[in-house]
PDB file of C-alpha atoms in Angstrom:
ATOM      1  CA  MET A 214      -0.275   0.150  -0.164  1.00 89.00           C
ATOM      2  CA  ASN A 215       1.245   3.594  -1.042  1.00 95.00           C
ATOM      3  CA  ILE A 216      -0.842   6.546   0.331  1.00 98.00           C
ATOM      4  CA  ARG A 217       0.491   9.699  -1.639  1.00 98.00           C
ATOM      5  CA  LYS A 218      -0.625  13.165  -3.151  1.00 98.00           C
ATOM      6  CA  GLY A 219      -3.486  12.657  -6.075  1.00 98.00           C
ATOM      7  CA  THR A 220      -2.403  14.362  -9.449  1.00 98.00           C
ATOM      8  CA  GLN A 221      -4.793  15.201 -12.409  1.00 98.00           C
ATOM      9  CA  GLN A 222      -4.089  11.262 -14.022  1.00 98.00           C
ATOM     10  CA  ASP A 223      -5.890  10.060 -10.551  1.00 98.00           C
ATOM     11  CA  MET A 224      -9.166  12.174 -11.241  1.00 98.00           C
ATOM     12  CA  GLN A 225     -10.879   9.372 -13.242  1.00 98.00           C
ATOM     13  CA  ALA A 226     -10.212   6.681 -10.444  1.00 98.00           C
ATOM     14  CA  VAL A 227     -10.954   9.697  -7.875  1.00 98.00           C
ATOM     15  CA  LEU A 228     -14.290  10.122  -9.801  1.00 98.00           C
ATOM     16  CA  GLY A 229     -14.897   6.582  -9.535  1.00 98.00           C
ATOM     17  CA  LEU A 230     -14.443   6.116  -5.651  1.00 98.00           C
ATOM     18  CA  ILE A 231     -16.457   8.839  -5.119  1.00 98.00           C
ATOM     19  CA  GLN A 232     -19.964   7.310  -7.169  1.00 97.00           C
ATOM     20  CA  GLU A 233     -18.855   3.879  -5.030  1.00 96.00           C
ATOM     21  CA  LEU A 234     -19.307   6.324  -1.818  1.00 95.00           C
ATOM     22  CA  ALA A 235     -22.218   7.756  -3.281  1.00 96.00           C
ATOM     23  CA  ALA A 236     -23.789   4.027  -3.690  1.00 95.00           C
ATOM     24  CA  PHE A 237     -22.706   3.184  -0.354  1.00 93.00           C
ATOM     25  CA  GLU A 238     -24.757   6.115   0.950  1.00 93.00           C
ATOM     26  CA  LYS A 239     -27.707   5.096  -0.862  1.00 94.00           C
ATOM     27  CA  GLU A 240     -27.296   8.217  -3.244  1.00 95.00           C
ATOM     28  CA  PRO A 241     -26.103   6.708  -6.720  1.00 93.00           C
ATOM     29  CA  ASP A 242     -27.636   9.389  -8.756  1.00 95.00           C
ATOM     30  CA  ALA A 243     -26.507  12.359  -6.635  1.00 95.00           C
ATOM     31  CA  VAL A 244     -23.035  12.868  -8.145  1.00 97.00           C
ATOM     32  CA  LEU A 245     -22.560  15.323 -10.852  1.00 97.00           C
ATOM     33  CA  VAL A 246     -19.011  16.834 -10.451  1.00 98.00           C
ATOM     34  CA  THR A 247     -16.632  15.328 -13.655  1.00 98.00           C
ATOM     35  CA  VAL A 248     -13.504  14.650 -14.247  1.00 98.00           C
ATOM     36  CA  ASP A 249     -12.827  17.719 -15.708  1.00 98.00           C
ATOM     37  CA  ASP A 250     -14.881  19.549 -12.785  1.00 98.00           C
ATOM     38  CA  LEU A 251     -12.283  17.472 -10.448  1.00 98.00           C
ATOM     39  CA  ILE A 252      -9.207  18.414 -12.671  1.00 98.00           C
ATOM     40  CA  ARG A 253     -10.257  22.525 -13.021  1.00 98.00           C
ATOM     41  CA  ASP A 254     -11.224  22.596  -9.006  1.00 98.00           C
ATOM     42  CA  GLY A 255      -8.272  20.696  -7.570  1.00 98.00           C
ATOM     43  CA  PHE A 256      -5.556  21.523 -10.012  1.00 98.00           C
ATOM     44  CA  GLY A 257      -5.858  25.267 -11.232  1.00 95.00           C
ATOM     45  CA  PRO A 258      -4.059  28.550  -9.680  1.00 96.00           C
ATOM     46  CA  VAL A 259      -6.172  28.156  -6.579  1.00 96.00           C
ATOM     47  CA  PRO A 260      -6.915  24.362  -5.669  1.00 98.00           C
ATOM     48  CA  LEU A 261     -10.419  24.355  -4.003  1.00 98.00           C
ATOM     49  CA  PHE A 262      -9.600  20.655  -2.902  1.00 98.00           C
ATOM     50  CA  HIS A 263      -5.934  18.794  -2.112  1.00 98.00           C
ATOM     51  CA  VAL A 264      -6.552  14.790  -2.321  1.00 98.00           C
ATOM     52  CA  PHE A 265      -4.807  11.708  -0.527  1.00 98.00           C
ATOM     53  CA  VAL A 266      -5.085   8.695  -2.655  1.00 98.00           C
ATOM     54  CA  ALA A 267      -3.860   4.945  -1.477  1.00 98.00           C
ATOM     55  CA  GLU A 268      -2.660   2.707  -4.001  1.00 96.00           C
ATOM     56  CA  VAL A 269      -2.273  -1.107  -4.229  1.00 93.00           C
ATOM     57  CA  ASP A 270      -0.566  -3.468  -7.119  1.00 87.00           C
ATOM     58  CA  ASP A 271      -2.683  -4.588  -9.484  1.00 79.00           C
ATOM     59  CA  ASP A 272      -3.128  -8.436  -9.176  1.00 70.00           C
ATOM     60  CA  LYS A 273      -4.221  -8.542 -12.940  1.00 65.00           C
ATOM     61  CA  SER A 274      -0.789  -7.406 -14.831  1.00 56.00           C
ATOM     62  CA  ASP A 275       1.252  -9.561 -16.077  1.00 61.00           C
ATOM     63  CA  SER A 276       4.261  -7.230 -16.959  1.00 63.00           C
ATOM     64  CA  GLU A 277       5.262  -4.568 -14.572  1.00 62.00           C
ATOM     65  CA  PRO A 278       3.350  -3.969 -11.293  1.00 65.00           C
ATOM     66  CA  ALA A 279       0.308  -1.648 -12.259  1.00 81.00           C
ATOM     67  CA  LYS A 280      -0.715   0.613  -9.254  1.00 89.00           C
ATOM     68  CA  GLN A 281      -4.654   0.403  -8.615  1.00 95.00           C
ATOM     69  CA  ILE A 282      -6.354   3.231  -6.814  1.00 97.00           C
ATOM     70  CA  VAL A 283      -8.273   1.877  -3.656  1.00 97.00           C
ATOM     71  CA  GLY A 284      -8.977   4.982  -1.375  1.00 98.00           C
ATOM     72  CA  ILE A 285      -9.039   8.279  -1.138  1.00 98.00           C
ATOM     73  CA  ALA A 286      -9.130  11.238   1.470  1.00 98.00           C
ATOM     74  CA  LEU A 287     -10.609  14.393  -0.336  1.00 98.00           C
ATOM     75  CA  TRP A 288     -10.133  17.641   1.740  1.00 98.00           C
ATOM     76  CA  TYR A 289      -9.661  21.516   1.988  1.00 98.00           C
ATOM     77  CA  TYR A 290      -8.794  24.253   4.140  1.00 98.00           C
ATOM     78  CA  ARG A 291     -11.239  26.044   5.981  1.00 97.00           C
ATOM     79  CA  PHE A 292     -11.533  29.250   8.012  1.00 97.00           C
ATOM     80  CA  SER A 293     -13.396  29.153  11.558  1.00 97.00           C
ATOM     81  CA  THR A 294     -13.742  32.076  13.285  1.00 97.00           C
ATOM     82  CA  TRP A 295     -13.305  30.591  16.579  1.00 97.00           C
ATOM     83  CA  LYS A 296     -10.393  28.578  15.549  1.00 97.00           C
ATOM     84  CA  GLY A 297      -8.459  30.066  12.966  1.00 97.00           C
ATOM     85  CA  LYS A 298      -7.146  28.102  10.000  1.00 97.00           C
ATOM     86  CA  THR A 299      -9.283  24.285   9.902  1.00 98.00           C
ATOM     87  CA  ILE A 300      -9.095  21.525   7.451  1.00 98.00           C
ATOM     88  CA  HIS A 301     -12.692  20.130   6.372  1.00 98.00           C
ATOM     89  CA  LEU A 302     -12.474  16.082   5.358  1.00 98.00           C
ATOM     90  CA  GLU A 303     -14.991  16.297   2.592  1.00 98.00           C
ATOM     91  CA  ASP A 304     -14.503  12.339   1.648  1.00 97.00           C
ATOM     92  CA  LEU A 305     -12.832   8.970   3.155  1.00 97.00           C
ATOM     93  CA  VAL A 306     -13.595   6.386   0.504  1.00 96.00           C
ATOM     94  CA  VAL A 307     -12.322   3.238   0.529  1.00 95.00           C
ATOM     95  CA  LYS A 308     -13.313   0.517  -1.881  1.00 95.00           C
ATOM     96  CA  ASP A 309     -15.631  -2.227  -0.676  1.00 90.00           C
ATOM     97  CA  LYS A 310     -13.036  -5.140  -0.990  1.00 91.00           C
ATOM     98  CA  MET A 311     -10.133  -3.272   0.648  1.00 91.00           C
ATOM     99  CA  ARG A 312     -12.039  -2.341   3.747  1.00 89.00           C
ATOM    100  CA  GLY A 313     -10.828  -3.811   6.958  1.00 87.00           C
ATOM    101  CA  THR A 314      -7.557  -4.011   5.823  1.00 92.00           C
ATOM    102  CA  GLY A 315      -6.076  -0.620   7.816  1.00 92.00           C
ATOM    103  CA  LEU A 316      -6.058   1.497   4.714  1.00 94.00           C
ATOM    104  CA  GLY A 317      -8.808   3.736   5.586  1.00 93.00           C
ATOM    105  CA  TYR A 318      -7.033   4.395   9.034  1.00 94.00           C
ATOM    106  CA  ALA A 319      -4.030   5.050   6.462  1.00 97.00           C
ATOM    107  CA  LEU A 320      -5.598   7.784   4.577  1.00 97.00           C
ATOM    108  CA  TYR A 321      -7.371   9.286   7.946  1.00 97.00           C
ATOM    109  CA  SER A 322      -3.790   9.415   9.619  1.00 97.00           C
ATOM    110  CA  GLU A 323      -2.470  11.430   6.957  1.00 98.00           C
ATOM    111  CA  VAL A 324      -5.060  13.983   6.484  1.00 98.00           C
ATOM    112  CA  LEU A 325      -4.204  14.398  10.409  1.00 98.00           C
ATOM    113  CA  LYS A 326      -0.372  14.172   9.808  1.00 98.00           C
ATOM    114  CA  GLN A 327      -0.846  17.112   7.518  1.00 98.00           C
ATOM    115  CA  ALA A 328      -3.255  19.130   9.953  1.00 98.00           C
ATOM    116  CA  LYS A 329      -0.334  19.188  12.061  1.00 98.00           C
ATOM    117  CA  LYS A 330       2.258  20.005   9.926  1.00 98.00           C
ATOM    118  CA  ASP A 331       0.115  22.922   9.191  1.00 98.00           C
ATOM    119  CA  GLN A 332      -1.085  23.659  12.657  1.00 97.00           C
ATOM    120  CA  VAL A 333      -4.498  23.790  11.769  1.00 97.00           C
ATOM    121  CA  ARG A 334      -6.764  23.931  14.944  1.00 97.00           C
ATOM    122  CA  ARG A 335      -9.365  21.543  13.908  1.00 98.00           C
ATOM    123  CA  VAL A 336     -10.318  18.831  11.392  1.00 98.00           C
ATOM    124  CA  GLU A 337     -13.753  18.275  10.886  1.00 97.00           C
ATOM    125  CA  TRP A 338     -16.056  15.950   8.758  1.00 97.00           C
ATOM    126  CA  ASN A 339     -19.463  14.196   8.653  1.00 96.00           C
ATOM    127  CA  VAL A 340     -20.035  11.008   9.066  1.00 95.00           C
ATOM    128  CA  LEU A 341     -23.872   9.250   8.511  1.00 93.00           C
ATOM    129  CA  ASP A 342     -25.523   8.411  12.093  1.00 93.00           C
ATOM    130  CA  TRP A 343     -25.855   4.456  10.324  1.00 93.00           C
ATOM    131  CA  ASN A 344     -22.282   4.056   9.860  1.00 92.00           C
ATOM    132  CA  THR A 345     -21.073   2.485  12.818  1.00 93.00           C
ATOM    133  CA  PRO A 346     -17.812   1.124  11.910  1.00 89.00           C
ATOM    134  CA  ALA A 347     -16.802   4.704  10.789  1.00 91.00           C
ATOM    135  CA  ILE A 348     -18.213   5.972  14.367  1.00 94.00           C
ATOM    136  CA  GLU A 349     -16.495   3.846  16.176  1.00 93.00           C
ATOM    137  CA  LEU A 350     -13.410   4.145  14.416  1.00 91.00           C
ATOM    138  CA  TYR A 351     -13.594   8.090  14.878  1.00 95.00           C
ATOM    139  CA  GLU A 352     -14.220   7.825  18.399  1.00 96.00           C
ATOM    140  CA  LYS A 353     -11.527   5.306  18.776  1.00 95.00           C
ATOM    141  CA  SER A 354      -8.913   7.744  17.461  1.00 96.00           C
ATOM    142  CA  GLY A 355     -10.101  10.322  19.897  1.00 96.00           C
ATOM    143  CA  ALA A 356     -12.369  12.349  17.456  1.00 97.00           C
ATOM    144  CA  LYS A 357     -15.514  13.813  19.221  1.00 96.00           C
ATOM    145  CA  VAL A 358     -19.262  12.608  17.357  1.00 96.00           C
ATOM    146  CA  LEU A 359     -21.296  15.910  17.941  1.00 96.00           C
ATOM    147  CA  ARG A 360     -24.614  14.517  17.788  1.00 93.00           C
ATOM    148  CA  ASP A 361     -26.414  17.680  19.000  1.00 94.00           C
ATOM    149  CA  TRP A 362     -25.162  19.568  15.491  1.00 93.00           C
ATOM    150  CA  PHE A 363     -27.302  19.086  12.590  1.00 90.00           C
ATOM    151  CA  VAL A 364     -26.069  19.705   9.063  1.00 90.00           C
ATOM    152  CA  VAL A 365     -27.668  22.025   7.045  1.00 93.00           C
ATOM    153  CA  GLN A 366     -27.426  22.414   3.235  1.00 93.00           C
ATOM    154  CA  MET A 367     -29.682  24.029   0.392  1.00 94.00           C
ATOM    155  CA  ASP A 368     -29.289  22.355  -3.189  1.00 91.00           C
ATOM    156  CA  GLU A 369     -28.745  24.056  -6.719  1.00 92.00           C
ATOM    157  CA  ILE A 370     -32.754  24.531  -6.575  1.00 93.00           C
ATOM    158  CA  GLY A 371     -33.222  25.685  -3.518  1.00 94.00           C
ATOM    159  CA  ILE A 372     -30.397  28.481  -4.386  1.00 92.00           C
ATOM    160  CA  ASN A 373     -32.350  29.517  -7.548  1.00 92.00           C
ATOM    161  CA  HIS A 374     -35.373  29.612  -5.807  1.00 92.00           C
ATOM    162  CA  PHE A 375     -34.363  31.916  -2.877  1.00 91.00           C
ATOM    163  CA  VAL A 376     -32.680  34.566  -5.112  1.00 92.00           C
ATOM    164  CA  GLU A 377     -35.373  34.430  -7.523  1.00 91.00           C
ATOM    165  CA  ASP A 378     -38.401  34.387  -5.746  1.00 87.00           C
ATOM    166  CA  LYS A 379     -37.219  35.471  -2.062  1.00 76.00           C
ATOM    167  CA  LEU A 380     -34.880  38.427  -2.990  1.00 74.00           C
ATOM    168  CA  LYS A 381     -37.195  40.267  -5.631  1.00 71.00           C
TER     169      LYS A 381
END
């Protein structure tokens, strides 16, 4: 297993893992982002995200060992009015066949090492309330699961409705 920073060439595999996560979270049709979006937004003059990829040797290769991306940790910097610079871990995804191998923990650890290196005061992320294995991993690592906060979102339809109808 090798953990490294993702490159533009990895974005097709990254998108595949994002789609796998959406299916796991029972939202298989929710992913709208494309490979082009990931390349533009992650590798432009001001990257909107960073990604660590986990790769393993691909058993299917007969010649030189090929690498297969089997996990990602996609994250970005945020600013907290209380804490200052923070990191938001958007997605931590491990291929189904690789779960339980320590790969997710290795990716998680890489994000926390980055946080220490950057001297951020908090790393935060969301976890579904039914994802018990993830919650247990996070709590065992020392993270706090804030059960008294709700995630609030407004989708594109809601944004358009608000701007077009409510702000007239």
